[in-house]
Coordinates of C-alpha atoms in Angstrom, one line a residue:
M1 CA 1.2 1.2 21.8
Q2 CA 2.1 -2.3 20.7
S3 CA 4.2 -2.2 17.5
K4 CA 2.6 -3.6 14.4
K5 CA 4.2 -4.4 11.1
I6 CA 2.3 -3.3 8.0
I7 CA 2.8 -4.3 4.4
A8 CA 1.4 -1.5 2.3
V9 CA 0.5 -2.2 -1.3
D10 CA -0.3 0.2 -4.2
P11 CA -2.2 -2.2 -6.4
G12 CA -1.4 -2.1 -10.1
Y13 CA -1.2 -4.4 -13.1
D14 CA 2.0 -3.2 -14.8
R15 CA 3.6 -2.2 -11.5
C16 CA 2.6 -2.9 -7.9
G17 CA 4.3 -0.9 -5.2
I18 CA 5.2 -2.5 -1.8
A19 CA 6.3 -0.8 1.4
V20 CA 6.8 -2.5 4.8
F21 CA 6.6 -0.4 8.0
I22 CA 7.0 -1.1 11.7
C23 CA 4.7 1.2 13.7
S24 CA 6.2 1.9 17.2
P25 CA 5.8 4.6 18.2
K26 CA 5.9 6.2 14.8
P27 CA 6.1 4.5 11.4
E28 CA 9.5 3.5 10.3
L29 CA 10.1 2.2 6.7
L30 CA 11.8 -1.1 6.7
F31 CA 11.6 -2.1 3.0
S32 CA 10.2 -1.0 -0.2
T33 CA 10.1 -2.4 -3.8
C34 CA 8.0 -2.5 -6.9
I35 CA 6.8 -5.7 -8.7
T36 CA 7.0 -5.0 -12.4
T37 CA 5.2 -7.4 -14.8
S38 CA 6.1 -7.9 -18.4
K39 CA 3.7 -6.5 -21.0
G40 CA 4.6 -9.5 -23.2
D41 CA 3.3 -12.1 -20.7
S42 CA -0.3 -13.4 -20.6
H43 CA -2.8 -11.7 -18.3
S44 CA -2.9 -14.7 -16.0
R45 CA 0.9 -14.9 -15.8
R46 CA 1.1 -11.2 -14.8
L47 CA -1.5 -11.8 -12.0
Q48 CA 0.6 -14.8 -10.9
E49 CA 3.7 -12.6 -10.7
I50 CA 1.9 -10.1 -8.5
Y51 CA 0.5 -12.8 -6.3
R52 CA 3.9 -14.5 -5.8
G53 CA 5.6 -11.2 -5.2
I54 CA 3.1 -10.3 -2.5
Q55 CA 3.5 -13.8 -1.0
T56 CA 7.3 -13.5 -0.9
A57 CA 7.1 -10.0 0.8
I58 CA 4.7 -11.4 3.4
T59 CA 6.9 -14.4 4.1
M60 CA 10.1 -12.3 4.3
H61 CA 8.7 -9.5 6.5
A62 CA 5.9 -11.3 8.6
P63 CA 3.5 -8.4 8.9
E64 CA 0.3 -8.5 10.9
V65 CA -1.6 -6.1 8.6
L66 CA -1.9 -5.6 4.8
A67 CA -2.9 -2.1 3.8
V68 CA -4.2 -1.6 0.3
E69 CA -5.6 1.4 -1.5
T70 CA -9.2 1.1 -2.5
L71 CA -9.9 1.0 -6.2
F72 CA -10.1 4.4 -7.9
F73 CA -12.4 4.2 -10.9
S74 CA -10.9 5.9 -13.9
L75 CA -12.5 6.6 -17.3
N76 CA -10.5 3.7 -18.7
K77 CA -12.6 0.7 -17.7
R78 CA -10.1 -1.8 -19.1
T79 CA -7.4 -0.5 -16.8
A80 CA -9.8 -0.4 -13.8
I81 CA -10.7 -4.1 -14.3
K82 CA -7.1 -5.1 -14.5
V83 CA -6.2 -3.2 -11.3
A84 CA -9.3 -4.8 -9.6
E85 CA -8.0 -8.2 -10.6
A86 CA -4.6 -7.4 -9.2
R87 CA -6.3 -6.2 -6.0
G88 CA -8.0 -9.6 -5.9
V89 CA -4.8 -11.6 -5.9
I90 CA -3.3 -9.2 -3.3
L91 CA -6.3 -9.8 -1.0
L92 CA -6.1 -13.5 -1.6
A93 CA -2.4 -13.5 -0.5
A94 CA -3.3 -11.6 2.6
E95 CA -6.2 -13.9 3.4
E96 CA -4.0 -17.0 3.0
A97 CA -1.4 -15.5 5.3
G98 CA -4.0 -14.7 7.9
L99 CA -3.4 -10.9 7.8
A100 CA -5.8 -8.3 8.8
V101 CA -6.7 -6.1 5.8
L102 CA -7.0 -2.3 6.1
E103 CA -8.3 -0.6 3.0
V104 CA -7.5 3.1 2.6
S105 CA -9.0 5.5 0.1
P106 CA -6.9 7.7 -2.1
Q107 CA -8.4 10.7 -0.3
L108 CA -7.3 9.4 3.1
V109 CA -3.8 8.7 1.7
K110 CA -3.6 12.4 0.5
L111 CA -5.1 13.7 3.7
S112 CA -2.6 11.7 5.9
A113 CA 0.4 12.9 3.9
T114 CA -0.5 16.5 3.2
G115 CA -3.4 17.5 5.4
R116 CA -5.6 17.9 2.3
G117 CA -7.7 15.1 0.7
N118 CA -7.4 16.6 -2.8
S119 CA -3.6 17.1 -3.0
D120 CA -1.8 16.4 -6.2
K121 CA 0.7 13.5 -6.6
Q122 CA 3.8 15.7 -6.4
S123 CA 2.7 17.2 -3.0
V124 CA 2.1 13.7 -1.6
Q125 CA 5.5 12.5 -2.8
K126 CA 7.2 15.5 -1.4
M127 CA 5.6 14.9 2.0
V128 CA 6.5 11.2 1.9
S129 CA 10.1 12.1 1.4
T130 CA 10.0 14.7 4.2
I131 CA 8.2 12.4 6.7
L132 CA 10.4 9.4 6.0
K133 CA 13.6 11.6 5.6
K134 CA 14.3 9.6 2.5
D135 CA 15.5 10.6 -1.0
I136 CA 12.8 9.1 -3.3
A137 CA 14.0 10.7 -6.5
T138 CA 15.1 7.4 -8.1
L139 CA 12.0 5.4 -7.0
L140 CA 9.0 4.5 -9.2
D141 CA 5.8 6.3 -8.4
D142 CA 4.1 3.0 -7.4
E143 CA 6.7 2.4 -4.7
I144 CA 6.3 5.9 -3.3
D145 CA 2.6 5.5 -3.4
A146 CA 2.9 2.3 -1.3
M147 CA 4.9 4.3 1.2
A148 CA 2.1 6.9 1.4
I149 CA -0.5 4.1 1.8
G150 CA 1.6 2.7 4.6
L151 CA 1.9 6.0 6.4
A152 CA -1.9 6.5 6.1
A153 CA -2.5 3.0 7.4
A154 CA -0.2 3.5 10.3
E155 CA -2.1 6.7 11.3
E156 CA -5.4 5.0 10.9
L157 CA -4.3 2.1 13.1
R158 CA -3.0 4.7 15.7
V159 CA -6.4 6.5 15.7
Q160 CA -8.3 3.2 15.9
K161 CA -6.2 2.2 18.9
L162 CA -6.7 5.6 20.7
F163 CA -10.5 5.5 19.9
H164 CA -10.9 1.9 21.3
K165 CA -8.7 2.7 24.3
G166 CA -10.9 5.7 25.1
I167 CA -14.0 3.6 24.9
D168 CA -12.6 0.8 27.0
N169 CA -11.5 3.2 29.8

């Protein structure tokens, strides 16, 4: 399987997790961070910070694919709208860089990490730590979530490659 570099993003407004993986033959974490915006800044300024942070990560790591979690609708509509807007600037940065975009659902992320689509956050985090053989105790949840998204995306790309290879042969 040809190696691909994936930048995985856990979209958020206050914090936006980023993880970069190389996938050959199994996913290897190359980099992770969290963009944190200031509550005192204007709405547009915070979106700009997210956009620039994603652009910088894309420029630094030169991925072929951007994986992003689909929007989870919460009861708090105000928060959902802000996260949707953050997703918008993330998708814009991917489009401008010419990246393929792979959207993964929260259920697929949980299923990929734990084998169950309804796992709790702690179970997913524990499996991310185990799979990557990495101590994640000091990391922000958003950064760990980006790692989980990256692992799910890598698995999805592997399955797609196998599926298409089976059809072509």
